[in-house]
C-alpha positions as a printed NumPy array, in Angstrom:
array([[ 15.821, -49.14 , -29.226],
       [ 16.616, -45.599, -27.357],
       [ 15.493, -43.616, -30.451],
       [ 12.32 , -45.657, -30.885],
       [ 11.434, -45.052, -27.293],
       [ 12.191, -41.2  , -27.611],
       [  9.774, -40.898, -30.602],
       [  7.304, -42.566, -28.916],
       [  7.322, -40.226, -26.219],
       [  6.92 , -37.432, -28.55 ],
       [  3.959, -39.249, -30.043],
       [  2.248, -39.433, -26.625],
       [  2.85 , -35.72 , -25.862],
       [  2.133, -34.372, -29.545],
       [ -1.806, -34.387, -29.213],
       [ -1.229, -32.112, -25.993],
       [  1.053, -29.637, -27.715],
       [ -1.187, -29.662, -30.764],
       [ -4.316, -29.226, -28.505],
       [ -2.522, -25.987, -27.085],
       [ -1.678, -24.928, -30.434],
       [ -4.999, -25.403, -32.071],
       [ -6.758, -22.085, -31.391],
       [ -3.628, -19.888, -31.587],
       [ -3.002, -21.592, -35.081],
       [ -6.737, -21.021, -36.012],
       [ -6.421, -17.335, -35.305],
       [ -3.198, -16.744, -37.146],
       [ -4.264, -18.851, -40.424],
       [ -7.78 , -16.746, -40.375],
       [ -6.037, -13.541, -39.762],
       [ -3.389, -14.373, -42.566],
       [ -5.492, -15.91 , -45.106],
       [ -9.205, -16.184, -44.147],
       [ -9.175, -20.037, -44.301],
       [ -7.671, -23.139, -42.975],
       [ -6.579, -25.75 , -45.463],
       [ -6.324, -29.259, -44.328],
       [ -3.183, -29.684, -46.205],
       [ -1.276, -26.62 , -44.655],
       [ -2.365, -27.778, -41.395],
       [ -0.841, -31.106, -41.805],
       [  2.15 , -29.521, -42.887],
       [  2.558, -27.146, -40.049],
       [  1.708, -29.71 , -37.404],
       [  4.138, -32.418, -38.889],
       [  6.676, -29.634, -38.636],
       [  5.802, -29.199, -35.032],
       [  6.032, -32.844, -34.278],
       [  9.366, -33.008, -36.115],
       [ 10.803, -30.473, -33.984],
       [  9.532, -32.235, -30.865],
       [ 11.34 , -35.439, -32.049],
       [ 14.575, -33.691, -32.549],
       [ 14.57 , -31.945, -29.227],
       [ 13.685, -35.185, -27.506],
       [ 16.347, -37.029, -29.367],
       [ 18.881, -34.565, -28.343],
       [ 17.594, -34.295, -24.662],
       [ 16.115, -38.02 , -23.675],
       [ 16.577, -40.247, -22.15 ],
       [ 17.118, -38.425, -18.899],
       [ 20.046, -39.865, -16.649],
       [ 19.428, -39.964, -12.855],
       [ 20.91 , -37.166, -10.779],
       [ 23.406, -39.595,  -9.079],
       [ 24.751, -40.747, -12.709],
       [ 25.306, -37.148, -13.702],
       [ 27.067, -36.274, -10.361],
       [ 29.581, -39.06 , -10.573],
       [ 30.222, -38.88 , -14.099],
       [ 33.855, -37.948, -14.994],
       [ 33.409, -37.683, -18.841],
       [ 34.538, -34.419, -20.631],
       [ 32.063, -31.557, -21.405],
       [ 33.591, -30.264, -24.35 ],
       [ 34.886, -31.418, -27.783],
       [ 36.001, -28.425, -29.76 ],
       [ 38.188, -30.257, -32.335],
       [ 36.576, -29.617, -35.792],
       [ 36.094, -32.995, -37.924],
       [ 37.251, -34.98 , -34.781],
       [ 34.517, -37.542, -35.777],
       [ 36.136, -38.168, -39.156],
       [ 39.34 , -39.167, -37.321],
       [ 37.31 , -41.407, -35.196],
       [ 35.923, -43.301, -38.355],
       [ 39.255, -43.559, -39.864],
       [ 41.115, -44.937, -36.769],
       [ 38.505, -46.554, -34.698],
       [ 36.292, -48.345, -37.151],
       [ 36.922, -51.261, -39.248],
       [ 37.645, -49.093, -42.536],
       [ 40.583, -49.737, -44.834],
       [ 40.704, -47.55 , -47.692],
       [ 42.417, -50.004, -49.871],
       [ 39.913, -52.831, -49.117],
       [ 36.195, -52.319, -50.26 ],
       [ 35.275, -55.342, -48.186],
       [ 35.51 , -52.955, -45.103],
       [ 33.039, -50.168, -46.269],
       [ 29.728, -52.166, -45.309],
       [ 31.32 , -52.723, -41.786],
       [ 32.184, -49.07 , -41.458],
       [ 28.904, -47.959, -42.499],
       [ 27.342, -49.797, -39.277],
       [ 30.204, -48.878, -36.968],
       [ 29.046, -46.342, -34.089],
       [ 31.412, -43.534, -35.055],
       [ 29.944, -43.368, -38.618],
       [ 26.451, -43.803, -37.519],
       [ 26.839, -40.825, -35.107],
       [ 27.738, -38.679, -37.986],
       [ 24.898, -40.052, -40.251],
       [ 22.314, -39.637, -37.614],
       [ 23.543, -36.009, -36.889],
       [ 23.076, -35.228, -40.508],
       [ 20.121, -37.034, -40.552],
       [ 18.325, -34.977, -37.403],
       [ 18.276, -31.755, -39.277],
       [ 17.754, -33.003, -42.903],
       [ 13.867, -32.594, -42.586],
       [ 14.451, -29.032, -41.347],
       [ 16.065, -28.014, -44.626],
       [ 13.233, -29.695, -46.294],
       [ 10.771, -27.645, -44.483],
       [ 12.717, -24.525, -44.935],
       [ 12.799, -24.556, -48.556],
       [  9.212, -26.222, -49.527],
       [  7.085, -24.228, -47.201],
       [  8.999, -21.465, -45.548],
       [ 10.832, -20.369, -48.889],
       [ 14.042, -19.578, -47.145],
       [ 17.089, -19.235, -49.456],
       [ 20.108, -21.606, -49.24 ],
       [ 22.182, -19.226, -46.98 ],
       [ 19.208, -18.613, -44.64 ],
       [ 18.777, -22.386, -44.34 ],
       [ 22.571, -22.785, -43.405],
       [ 21.983, -20.071, -40.652],
       [ 18.879, -21.544, -39.21 ],
       [ 19.928, -25.042, -39.335],
       [ 23.096, -23.906, -37.576],
       [ 21.001, -21.992, -34.862],
       [ 18.852, -24.896, -34.397],
       [ 21.888, -27.225, -33.751],
       [ 23.42 , -24.676, -31.485],
       [ 20.104, -24.536, -29.487],
       [ 20.726, -28.417, -28.946],
       [ 24.033, -28.117, -27.862],
       [ 23.391, -24.95 , -25.494],
       [ 20.546, -27.137, -24.035],
       [ 22.875, -29.702, -23.367],
       [ 25.64 , -27.523, -21.899],
       [ 23.185, -25.698, -19.595],
       [ 22.71 , -29.16 , -17.923],
       [ 19.233, -28.986, -18.813],
       [ 18.8  , -25.501, -18.001],
       [ 20.354, -26.102, -14.538],
       [ 18.294, -29.032, -13.534],
       [ 21.519, -31.048, -13.299],
       [ 24.779, -30.25 , -11.507],
       [ 26.592, -30.708, -14.73 ],
       [ 26.141, -31.394, -18.492],
       [ 25.352, -35.106, -19.113],
       [ 26.069, -34.872, -22.937],
       [ 29.193, -33.675, -24.78 ],
       [ 29.106, -30.456, -26.503],
       [ 30.665, -31.119, -29.683],
       [ 31.684, -28.867, -32.496],
       [ 31.374, -31.703, -35.162],
       [ 27.394, -31.643, -34.095],
       [ 27.062, -28.355, -35.392],
       [ 28.977, -28.962, -38.44 ],
       [ 27.141, -32.056, -39.36 ],
       [ 23.589, -30.709, -38.084],
       [ 24.108, -27.774, -40.355],
       [ 25.25 , -29.985, -43.218],
       [ 22.055, -31.853, -42.951],
       [ 19.768, -28.902, -43.174],
       [ 21.613, -27.974, -46.285],
       [ 21.54 , -31.319, -47.797],
       [ 17.631, -31.228, -47.063],
       [ 17.492, -27.796, -48.816],
       [ 19.181, -28.868, -51.786],
       [ 17.321, -32.65 , -51.892],
       [ 13.966, -30.872, -51.209],
       [ 12.523, -31.695, -54.81 ],
       [ 12.929, -35.259, -54.292],
       [ 10.624, -35.212, -51.35 ],
       [  7.794, -32.809, -52.255],
       [  7.355, -33.381, -55.874],
       [  3.84 , -34.867, -55.158],
       [  2.988, -31.754, -52.866],
       [  1.452, -28.602, -54.412],
       [  3.583, -25.492, -54.609],
       [  3.328, -23.116, -51.34 ],
       [  2.132, -20.204, -53.816],
       [ -0.697, -22.501, -54.8  ],
       [ -1.596, -23.268, -51.335],
       [ -1.701, -19.491, -50.585],
       [ -4.064, -18.989, -53.649],
       [ -6.536, -21.623, -52.583],
       [ -6.306, -20.022, -49.19 ],
       [ -7.177, -16.638, -50.221],
       [ -9.759, -17.739, -52.441],
       [-11.401, -19.587, -49.564],
       [-10.758, -16.645, -47.372],
       [-13.332, -14.446, -49.264],
       [-16.068, -16.762, -47.796],
       [-17.315, -16.557, -44.114],
       [-17.331, -20.053, -42.603],
       [-19.108, -20.713, -39.38 ],
       [-16.048, -21.745, -37.793],
       [-14.562, -18.312, -38.537],
       [-17.356, -16.539, -37.22 ],
       [-17.3  , -18.76 , -34.127],
       [-13.739, -18.14 , -33.388],
       [-14.323, -14.328, -33.716],
       [-17.34 , -14.61 , -31.233],
       [-15.295, -16.709, -28.96 ],
       [-12.461, -14.393, -28.793],
       [-14.833, -11.295, -28.167],
       [-16.66 , -13.334, -25.338],
       [-13.124, -14.085, -23.722],
       [-12.215, -10.612, -23.576],
       [-15.696,  -9.961, -22.149],
       [-15.294, -12.453, -19.269],
       [-11.761, -11.517, -18.818],
       [-12.186,  -7.72 , -18.558],
       [-15.285,  -8.292, -16.262],
       [-13.067, -10.473, -14.022],
       [-10.241,  -7.827, -14.018],
       [-13.021,  -4.892, -12.935],
       [-14.355,  -7.32 , -10.197],
       [-10.973,  -7.923,  -8.861],
       [ -9.868,  -4.228,  -8.878],
       [-13.036,  -3.116,  -7.435],
       [-12.684,  -5.899,  -4.502],
       [ -8.872,  -4.988,  -4.146],
       [ -9.737,  -1.332,  -3.362],
       [-12.905,  -2.169,  -1.563],
       [-15.201,  -0.22 ,  -4.107],
       [-17.686,  -2.993,  -4.198],
       [-17.711,  -6.525,  -2.473],
       [-18.024,  -9.29 ,  -4.933],
       [-21.191, -10.518,  -5.424],
       [-22.917, -12.517,  -8.18 ],
       [-25.316,  -9.379,  -9.077],
       [-22.278,  -7.299,  -9.368],
       [-20.52 ,  -9.882, -11.621],
       [-23.461,  -9.956, -13.819],
       [-23.396,  -6.314, -14.04 ],
       [-19.6  ,  -6.059, -14.734],
       [-20.388,  -8.95 , -17.487],
       [-23.14 ,  -6.804, -18.887],
       [-21.03 ,  -3.739, -19.027],
       [-17.904,  -5.276, -20.829],
       [-20.467,  -7.211, -23.14 ],
       [-21.877,  -3.987, -24.278],
       [-18.217,  -2.437, -24.661],
       [-17.038,  -5.327, -27.145],
       [-20.274,  -6.332, -28.741],
       [-21.824,  -2.807, -29.045],
       [-19.676,   0.284, -28.547],
       [-16.573,  -1.03 , -30.207],
       [-18.474,  -2.339, -33.277],
       [-20.313,   1.   , -33.526],
       [-17.097,   2.925, -33.368],
       [-14.975,   0.742, -35.744],
       [-18.07 ,   0.479, -38.217],
       [-18.47 ,  -3.272, -37.772],
       [-15.493,  -4.548, -36.493],
       [-14.871,  -6.113, -32.947],
       [-11.592,  -7.243, -31.715],
       [-12.232, -10.8  , -32.609],
       [-13.368,  -9.863, -36.253],
       [-10.267,  -7.77 , -36.701],
       [ -8.188, -10.848, -35.764],
       [ -9.8  , -13.028, -38.306],
       [-10.577, -10.457, -40.908],
       [-14.279, -10.133, -40.63 ],
       [-16.626,  -6.997, -40.507],
       [-20.509,  -6.661, -39.976],
       [-22.423,  -4.939, -42.826],
       [-26.07 ,  -4.369, -42.907],
       [-28.206,  -5.67 , -45.796],
       [-27.297,  -2.388, -47.923],
       [-23.716,  -3.314, -47.784],
       [-23.057,  -0.416, -45.151],
       [-21.704,  -0.182, -41.508],
       [-24.593,  -1.334, -39.472],
       [-26.426,   1.356, -37.309],
       [-26.341,   1.899, -33.693],
       [-29.695,   0.325, -33.533],
       [-29.031,  -2.535, -35.667],
       [-25.898,  -3.51 , -33.589],
       [-28.003,  -2.785, -30.196],
       [-30.785,  -5.309, -31.776],
       [-28.038,  -7.794, -32.773],
       [-26.062,  -7.659, -29.422],
       [-29.424,  -7.87 , -27.409],
       [-30.674, -10.98 , -29.138],
       [-27.477, -12.371, -29.043],
       [-27.071, -12.246, -25.342],
       [-30.521, -12.96 , -24.804],
       [-30.364, -16.375, -26.899],
       [-26.936, -17.506, -25.814],
       [-26.195, -16.137, -22.589],
       [-29.466, -15.314, -20.664],
       [-31.85 , -18.15 , -21.734],
       [-29.598, -20.966, -20.807],
       [-29.153, -20.049, -17.049],
       [-32.767, -19.316, -16.87 ],
       [-33.897, -22.664, -18.508],
       [-31.29 , -24.447, -16.124],
       [-32.369, -22.558, -13.256],
       [-36.204, -23.32 , -14.104],
       [-35.431, -27.177, -14.511],
       [-33.59 , -27.415, -11.165],
       [-36.453, -25.546,  -9.477],
       [-38.932, -27.99 , -10.849],
       [-36.84 , -31.053, -10.422],
       [-36.272, -30.068,  -6.657],
       [-39.668, -28.986,  -5.796],
       [-41.078, -32.537,  -7.297],
       [-38.561, -34.771,  -6.046],
       [-36.988, -33.235,  -2.914],
       [-39.603, -31.049,  -1.428],
       [-42.777, -32.516,  -2.889],
       [-44.603, -29.59 ,  -3.451],
       [-46.619, -27.852,  -6.135],
       [-44.739, -25.804,  -8.676],
       [-45.829, -22.344,  -9.124],
       [-47.622, -21.951, -12.625],
       [-45.541, -18.712, -13.422],
       [-42.358, -20.718, -13.047],
       [-43.619, -23.486, -15.045],
       [-44.799, -21.174, -17.806],
       [-41.39 , -19.114, -18.016],
       [-39.328, -22.449, -17.845],
       [-41.064, -24.052, -20.792],
       [-41.264, -20.791, -22.647],
       [-37.532, -19.985, -22.25 ],
       [-36.863, -23.811, -23.331],
       [-39.02 , -23.605, -26.512],
       [-37.446, -20.222, -27.596],
       [-33.865, -21.609, -26.778],
       [-34.602, -24.758, -28.923],
       [-36.156, -23.187, -31.802],
       [-33.099, -20.843, -31.962],
       [-30.619, -23.48 , -31.542],
       [-32.142, -25.39 , -34.48 ],
       [-31.896, -21.991, -36.334],
       [-28.245, -21.818, -35.554],
       [-27.501, -25.4  , -36.375],
       [-29.278, -24.725, -39.547],
       [-27.497, -21.823, -40.617],
       [-24.298, -23.855, -40.715],
       [-25.408, -25.671, -43.842],
       [-27.389, -22.904, -45.598],
       [-27.761, -19.078, -45.668],
       [-31.338, -19.218, -45.857],
       [-31.593, -20.21 , -42.18 ],
       [-30.608, -17.727, -39.839],
       [-31.008, -17.174, -35.993],
       [-32.918, -14.367, -34.833],
       [-30.22 , -12.065, -33.824],
       [-29.013, -12.058, -37.364],
       [-32.32 , -11.801, -39.149],
       [-33.996,  -9.05 , -37.009],
       [-30.844,  -7.013, -36.938],
       [-30.191,  -7.289, -40.872],
       [-26.638,  -7.682, -40.168],
       [-23.992, -10.188, -41.84 ],
       [-20.538, -11.15 , -41.55 ],
       [-18.244, -10.134, -44.776],
       [-14.669, -11.31 , -45.279],
       [-11.974,  -8.224, -45.426],
       [ -9.295, -10.516, -46.378],
       [ -7.415,  -9.45 , -49.532],
       [ -4.921, -11.327, -51.335],
       [ -1.399,  -9.615, -51.825],
       [ -0.344,  -8.705, -55.241],
       [  2.294, -10.486, -57.082],
       [  4.94 ,  -8.033, -56.171],
       [  4.008,  -8.25 , -52.376],
       [  4.391, -12.124, -52.608],
       [  7.718, -11.863, -54.216],
       [  8.866,  -9.469, -51.629],
       [  7.257, -11.317, -48.839],
       [  9.144, -14.638, -49.924],
       [ 12.644, -12.752, -50.392],
       [ 12.457, -11.285, -46.623]])
């Protein structure tokens, strides 16, 4: 029941952990392979979930502070294979009597050894199947994983408790490491229905030659994040040294400067690569398959900024003004404001339709792409067979 409750806790927390890791994981997959495979994602996320369960099983349930403070149980058990002695002497096992074997299998001492082996067994399977580790690397990594369990317990949960609330046992290290090795040896029994790691890589590299909308969106999101972060940093520095007091108009200016840096200057210098595109292996090219000119980049960045950065706030401000004038102030609306609002709304909706359409067909393109004659191409290259072999042997 304790084990089930611990796994239930891991299930409840896993979506939060997965959400935090999604964007970094996607950036890494696009950077390395140029594509995201559903099966690979399931394998990686199941590995993360397994590690969460493993750590929770060794840490939870947490005792109360008073229970730990009043505890008199020993902290260490450094005798190797002490658990074997407990099975032989404190369980119903009688070697000469086979009828005692089944009862021994369900005795607490045997179950503790069994679950210590089972705890790291999946780790060995993951290391063999997906991470392509050798048997000795699996033994070493399984030992280090087990050692991390024991050290966390020995540290009294990083000093939160006045003393360790679980026993540091050498046998735990032995049986956990044994479980990892058994998982390595028995991997074919559990992964025969899965494609080989090499096949996953081949499919990913093949798909990585194509440029998906999600991949472009992640690259743009990274560049925008750098734009706003650097604008915020500039504003804080200027405000700290009293160069300029923070005002909305200065904030807009800072964003405009950093936007030009990341969307115009850097790709012009690097021949079509921004920070986001470098991370996901993309590059801008013109319709002649050359690096875009400064003018093409200027047209692209300007139309992108107008469509997605300028039109939405202008449209929102106009709508608020219209509603506020009619329902609160009950005054007539200025024709110029009404015209600008509806004109911006029409342009914005039309461009959003084009943007959504471009997700399904390359024949439809938003204005910033069509007018600048620039497209994203993939720069991902599959490693040679020799490089793959060397990579897996590292």
